[in-house]
PDB file of C-alpha atoms in Angstrom:
ATOM      1  CA  MET S   1      16.635  11.932  18.179  1.00 81.00           C
ATOM      2  CA  ALA S   2      15.401  12.214  14.717  1.00 89.00           C
ATOM      3  CA  THR S   3      13.221  15.070  13.571  1.00 94.00           C
ATOM      4  CA  TYR S   4      10.201  14.649  11.111  1.00 95.00           C
ATOM      5  CA  ASP S   5       8.643  17.028   8.897  1.00 96.00           C
ATOM      6  CA  ILE S   6       5.264  16.298   7.221  1.00 95.00           C
ATOM      7  CA  GLU S   7       4.157  17.785   3.892  1.00 94.00           C
ATOM      8  CA  ILE S   8       0.507  17.343   3.377  1.00 91.00           C
ATOM      9  CA  GLY S   9      -0.544  16.571  -0.280  1.00 86.00           C
ATOM     10  CA  GLU S  10      -2.311  19.223  -2.299  1.00 73.00           C
ATOM     11  CA  ALA S  11      -6.005  18.163  -1.729  1.00 63.00           C
ATOM     12  CA  GLU S  12      -8.275  15.556  -0.591  1.00 70.00           C
ATOM     13  CA  ILE S  13      -9.825  13.399  -3.311  1.00 68.00           C
ATOM     14  CA  SER S  14     -13.595  12.205  -2.962  1.00 70.00           C
ATOM     15  CA  LYS S  15     -14.353   8.954  -4.333  1.00 73.00           C
ATOM     16  CA  ILE S  16     -16.751   6.006  -3.900  1.00 69.00           C
ATOM     17  CA  CYS S  17     -15.932   3.489  -0.971  1.00 68.00           C
ATOM     18  CA  LYS S  18     -15.174  -0.081  -2.182  1.00 68.00           C
ATOM     19  CA  CYS S  19     -16.973  -1.625   0.891  1.00 68.00           C
ATOM     20  CA  CYS S  20     -20.286   0.405   0.971  1.00 68.00           C
ATOM     21  CA  GLY S  21     -20.463   2.185  -2.449  1.00 70.00           C
ATOM     22  CA  ARG S  22     -21.001   5.674  -0.717  1.00 69.00           C
ATOM     23  CA  PRO S  23     -18.678   8.724  -0.770  1.00 69.00           C
ATOM     24  CA  SER S  24     -15.336   8.570   1.024  1.00 78.00           C
ATOM     25  CA  SER S  25     -12.216  10.757   0.927  1.00 82.00           C
ATOM     26  CA  THR S  26      -8.539  10.082   0.620  1.00 86.00           C
ATOM     27  CA  GLY S  27      -5.602  12.371   1.379  1.00 88.00           C
ATOM     28  CA  HIS S  28      -1.890  11.638   1.005  1.00 92.00           C
ATOM     29  CA  GLY S  29       1.477  13.347   2.186  1.00 94.00           C
ATOM     30  CA  PHE S  30       5.206  12.954   2.379  1.00 95.00           C
ATOM     31  CA  VAL S  31       7.368  12.679   5.452  1.00 96.00           C
ATOM     32  CA  TYR S  32      10.999  13.636   5.740  1.00 96.00           C
ATOM     33  CA  LYS S  33      13.329  12.493   8.504  1.00 96.00           C
ATOM     34  CA  ASP S  34      16.191  14.986   9.281  1.00 95.00           C
ATOM     35  CA  GLY S  35      15.515  16.628   6.099  1.00 93.00           C
ATOM     36  CA  ASP S  36      15.612  13.600   3.889  1.00 93.00           C
ATOM     37  CA  SER S  37      12.846  11.861   1.892  1.00 93.00           C
ATOM     38  CA  TYR S  38      11.700   9.160   4.186  1.00 95.00           C
ATOM     39  CA  ALA S  39       8.019   7.964   3.908  1.00 96.00           C
ATOM     40  CA  VAL S  40       4.702   8.448   1.921  1.00 96.00           C
ATOM     41  CA  TYR S  41       1.394   7.994   3.261  1.00 96.00           C
ATOM     42  CA  TYR S  42      -2.326   7.776   2.178  1.00 94.00           C
ATOM     43  CA  ALA S  43      -5.167   8.208   4.483  1.00 93.00           C
ATOM     44  CA  GLY S  44      -8.653   7.196   3.847  1.00 89.00           C
ATOM     45  CA  TRP S  45     -12.058   7.875   5.696  1.00 86.00           C
ATOM     46  CA  SER S  46     -15.761   7.998   5.084  1.00 82.00           C
ATOM     47  CA  ASP S  47     -18.514  10.027   6.762  1.00 75.00           C
ATOM     48  CA  ALA S  48     -20.883   7.197   5.591  1.00 67.00           C
ATOM     49  CA  HIS S  49     -19.382   4.664   7.964  1.00 69.00           C
ATOM     50  CA  ILE S  50     -20.861   4.114  11.424  1.00 69.00           C
ATOM     51  CA  ASP S  51     -17.312   3.535  12.803  1.00 80.00           C
ATOM     52  CA  LYS S  52     -15.150   6.691  12.699  1.00 85.00           C
ATOM     53  CA  VAL S  53     -11.858   5.272  11.460  1.00 90.00           C
ATOM     54  CA  VAL S  54      -9.030   6.549   9.309  1.00 93.00           C
ATOM     55  CA  THR S  55      -7.151   3.831   7.498  1.00 93.00           C
ATOM     56  CA  PHE S  56      -3.559   4.710   6.668  1.00 96.00           C
ATOM     57  CA  ALA S  57      -0.845   3.084   4.530  1.00 97.00           C
ATOM     58  CA  LEU S  58       2.488   4.460   5.317  1.00 97.00           C
ATOM     59  CA  ALA S  59       5.539   3.338   3.441  1.00 97.00           C
ATOM     60  CA  ILE S  60       9.252   3.848   4.455  1.00 96.00           C
ATOM     61  CA  GLY S  61      12.394   3.277   2.428  1.00 92.00           C
ATOM     62  CA  GLU S  62      14.330   4.431  -0.544  1.00 90.00           C
ATOM     63  CA  TRP S  63      12.659   7.268  -2.604  1.00 91.00           C
ATOM     64  CA  ASP S  64      15.446   8.345  -5.038  1.00 88.00           C
ATOM     65  CA  ASP S  65      15.078   8.369  -8.887  1.00 88.00           C
ATOM     66  CA  HIS S  66      16.461   4.711  -9.164  1.00 92.00           C
ATOM     67  CA  SER S  67      14.351   3.229  -6.339  1.00 91.00           C
ATOM     68  CA  SER S  68      11.066   0.850  -6.774  1.00 89.00           C
ATOM     69  CA  LYS S  69       8.504  -0.513  -4.575  1.00 89.00           C
ATOM     70  CA  ASP S  70      10.921  -3.432  -3.684  1.00 90.00           C
ATOM     71  CA  ASP S  71      13.135  -0.723  -1.823  1.00 91.00           C
ATOM     72  CA  ARG S  72      10.103   0.173   0.447  1.00 94.00           C
ATOM     73  CA  VAL S  73       7.883  -1.471   3.102  1.00 95.00           C
ATOM     74  CA  CYS S  74       4.417  -0.539   3.888  1.00 97.00           C
ATOM     75  CA  PHE S  75       2.366  -0.651   7.004  1.00 98.00           C
ATOM     76  CA  SER S  76      -1.480  -0.463   7.293  1.00 97.00           C
ATOM     77  CA  ILE S  77      -2.718   1.361  10.444  1.00 97.00           C
ATOM     78  CA  GLU S  78      -6.270   2.203  11.482  1.00 96.00           C
ATOM     79  CA  ALA S  79      -6.862   5.289  13.717  1.00 95.00           C
ATOM     80  CA  SER S  80     -10.015   5.877  15.891  1.00 91.00           C
ATOM     81  CA  MET S  81     -10.987   7.480  18.787  1.00 85.00           C
ATOM     82  CA  ALA S  82     -11.320   5.681  22.284  1.00 83.00           C
ATOM     83  CA  ARG S  83     -11.941   7.513  25.468  1.00 80.00           C
ATOM     84  CA  GLU S  84     -10.990  11.054  24.003  1.00 80.00           C
ATOM     85  CA  LYS S  85      -7.587   9.569  22.832  1.00 86.00           C
ATOM     86  CA  ILE S  86      -6.589   8.480  19.275  1.00 89.00           C
ATOM     87  CA  LYS S  87      -6.152   4.792  19.171  1.00 92.00           C
ATOM     88  CA  LEU S  88      -3.726   3.296  16.547  1.00 96.00           C
ATOM     89  CA  ASP S  89      -4.122  -0.490  15.360  1.00 97.00           C
ATOM     90  CA  VAL S  90      -2.005  -2.274  12.853  1.00 98.00           C
ATOM     91  CA  ILE S  91      -4.350  -4.108  10.395  1.00 97.00           C
ATOM     92  CA  GLU S  92      -3.967  -6.754   7.743  1.00 97.00           C
ATOM     93  CA  PRO S  93      -3.361  -5.757   4.101  1.00 95.00           C
ATOM     94  CA  GLY S  94      -6.718  -6.922   3.097  1.00 91.00           C
ATOM     95  CA  LYS S  95      -8.421  -4.233   5.248  1.00 91.00           C
ATOM     96  CA  SER S  96      -6.505  -1.596   3.469  1.00 91.00           C
ATOM     97  CA  PRO S  97      -7.703   0.143   0.315  1.00 86.00           C
ATOM     98  CA  TRP S  98      -4.069   0.171  -0.777  1.00 85.00           C
ATOM     99  CA  PRO S  99      -2.815  -3.591  -0.129  1.00 86.00           C
ATOM    100  CA  ASP S 100      -0.327  -3.486  -3.053  1.00 81.00           C
ATOM    101  CA  SER S 101       0.624  -0.174  -4.688  1.00 85.00           C
ATOM    102  CA  ASP S 102       3.303   0.376  -7.120  1.00 86.00           C
ATOM    103  CA  LEU S 103       4.354   3.295  -5.162  1.00 90.00           C
ATOM    104  CA  LEU S 104       4.146   2.170  -1.595  1.00 93.00           C
ATOM    105  CA  GLY S 105       5.381  -1.432  -2.114  1.00 88.00           C
ATOM    106  CA  LYS S 106       4.300  -4.629  -0.409  1.00 87.00           C
ATOM    107  CA  MET S 107       2.252  -4.018   2.623  1.00 95.00           C
ATOM    108  CA  LEU S 108       3.313  -6.125   5.584  1.00 96.00           C
ATOM    109  CA  SER S 109       0.859  -8.701   7.289  1.00 97.00           C
ATOM    110  CA  ARG S 110      -0.222  -7.541  10.709  1.00 98.00           C
ATOM    111  CA  GLN S 111       2.044 -10.067  12.351  1.00 98.00           C
ATOM    112  CA  ASN S 112       5.231  -8.970  10.336  1.00 97.00           C
ATOM    113  CA  ALA S 113       4.376  -5.258  11.026  1.00 98.00           C
ATOM    114  CA  LEU S 114       4.129  -5.848  14.831  1.00 98.00           C
ATOM    115  CA  SER S 115       7.414  -7.406  14.929  1.00 98.00           C
ATOM    116  CA  HIS S 116       8.984  -4.899  12.605  1.00 97.00           C
ATOM    117  CA  PRO S 117      11.884  -2.671  14.181  1.00 97.00           C
ATOM    118  CA  ALA S 118      10.399   0.363  12.689  1.00 96.00           C
ATOM    119  CA  LEU S 119       6.905   0.010  13.977  1.00 97.00           C
ATOM    120  CA  GLY S 120       7.388   2.462  16.997  1.00 96.00           C
ATOM    121  CA  GLU S 121       8.714   5.120  14.494  1.00 96.00           C
ATOM    122  CA  ILE S 122       5.742   4.322  12.188  1.00 97.00           C
ATOM    123  CA  LEU S 123       3.261   5.019  14.846  1.00 96.00           C
ATOM    124  CA  THR S 124       4.956   8.196  15.841  1.00 95.00           C
ATOM    125  CA  ILE S 125       4.803   9.359  12.304  1.00 96.00           C
ATOM    126  CA  ILE S 126       1.093   8.654  12.136  1.00 96.00           C
ATOM    127  CA  GLY S 127       0.590  10.552  15.366  1.00 93.00           C
ATOM    128  CA  LEU S 128       2.420  13.656  13.722  1.00 94.00           C
ATOM    129  CA  VAL S 129       0.172  13.335  10.494  1.00 94.00           C
ATOM    130  CA  LEU S 130      -2.904  13.316  12.506  1.00 92.00           C
ATOM    131  CA  LYS S 131      -1.632  16.516  14.473  1.00 89.00           C
ATOM    132  CA  GLU S 132      -0.785  18.155  11.142  1.00 88.00           C
ATOM    133  CA  GLN S 133      -3.808  17.190   9.090  1.00 85.00           C
ATOM    134  CA  ASP S 134      -6.741  19.100  10.724  1.00 81.00           C
ATOM    135  CA  THR S 135      -9.382  17.341   8.678  1.00 83.00           C
ATOM    136  CA  LEU S 136      -8.479  13.870  10.021  1.00 87.00           C
ATOM    137  CA  VAL S 137      -8.579  15.034  13.613  1.00 81.00           C
ATOM    138  CA  GLU S 138     -11.898  16.688  13.124  1.00 83.00           C
ATOM    139  CA  PHE S 139     -13.307  13.653  11.408  1.00 84.00           C
ATOM    140  CA  LEU S 140     -12.321  11.407  14.453  1.00 85.00           C
ATOM    141  CA  ARG S 141     -13.799  13.584  17.042  1.00 80.00           C
ATOM    142  CA  PRO S 142     -17.133  12.473  18.545  1.00 74.00           C
TER     143      PRO S 142
END
């Protein structure tokens, strides 16, 4: 069984939300699988939104000096609270703040993400990020 380590990025960045023009926050981090670089994630949320949702973009693949976005695949996931449990939903790239990033690579469509062999692992990693990054869990709580 693989072991994952989450390294939370330096700080959350406040910016203006594209959909509502009000303040929003963005965080990022790195994921190591069995000690090797494996994934990068971005997380975005806004206190101004009625729905408490954290949107993730999580890319897995190659991260060495010679790799490019073509060596990675990116998933877009929304996390929300449902009946006191965190619910994860795969979403379309158009609902993500990072649909095509030079770092993360091409984001999979919802259909392609749902049939991707790494989806279970991606959901596990998102769950670990939520446990590690206290700000996100606090935001999602009712």
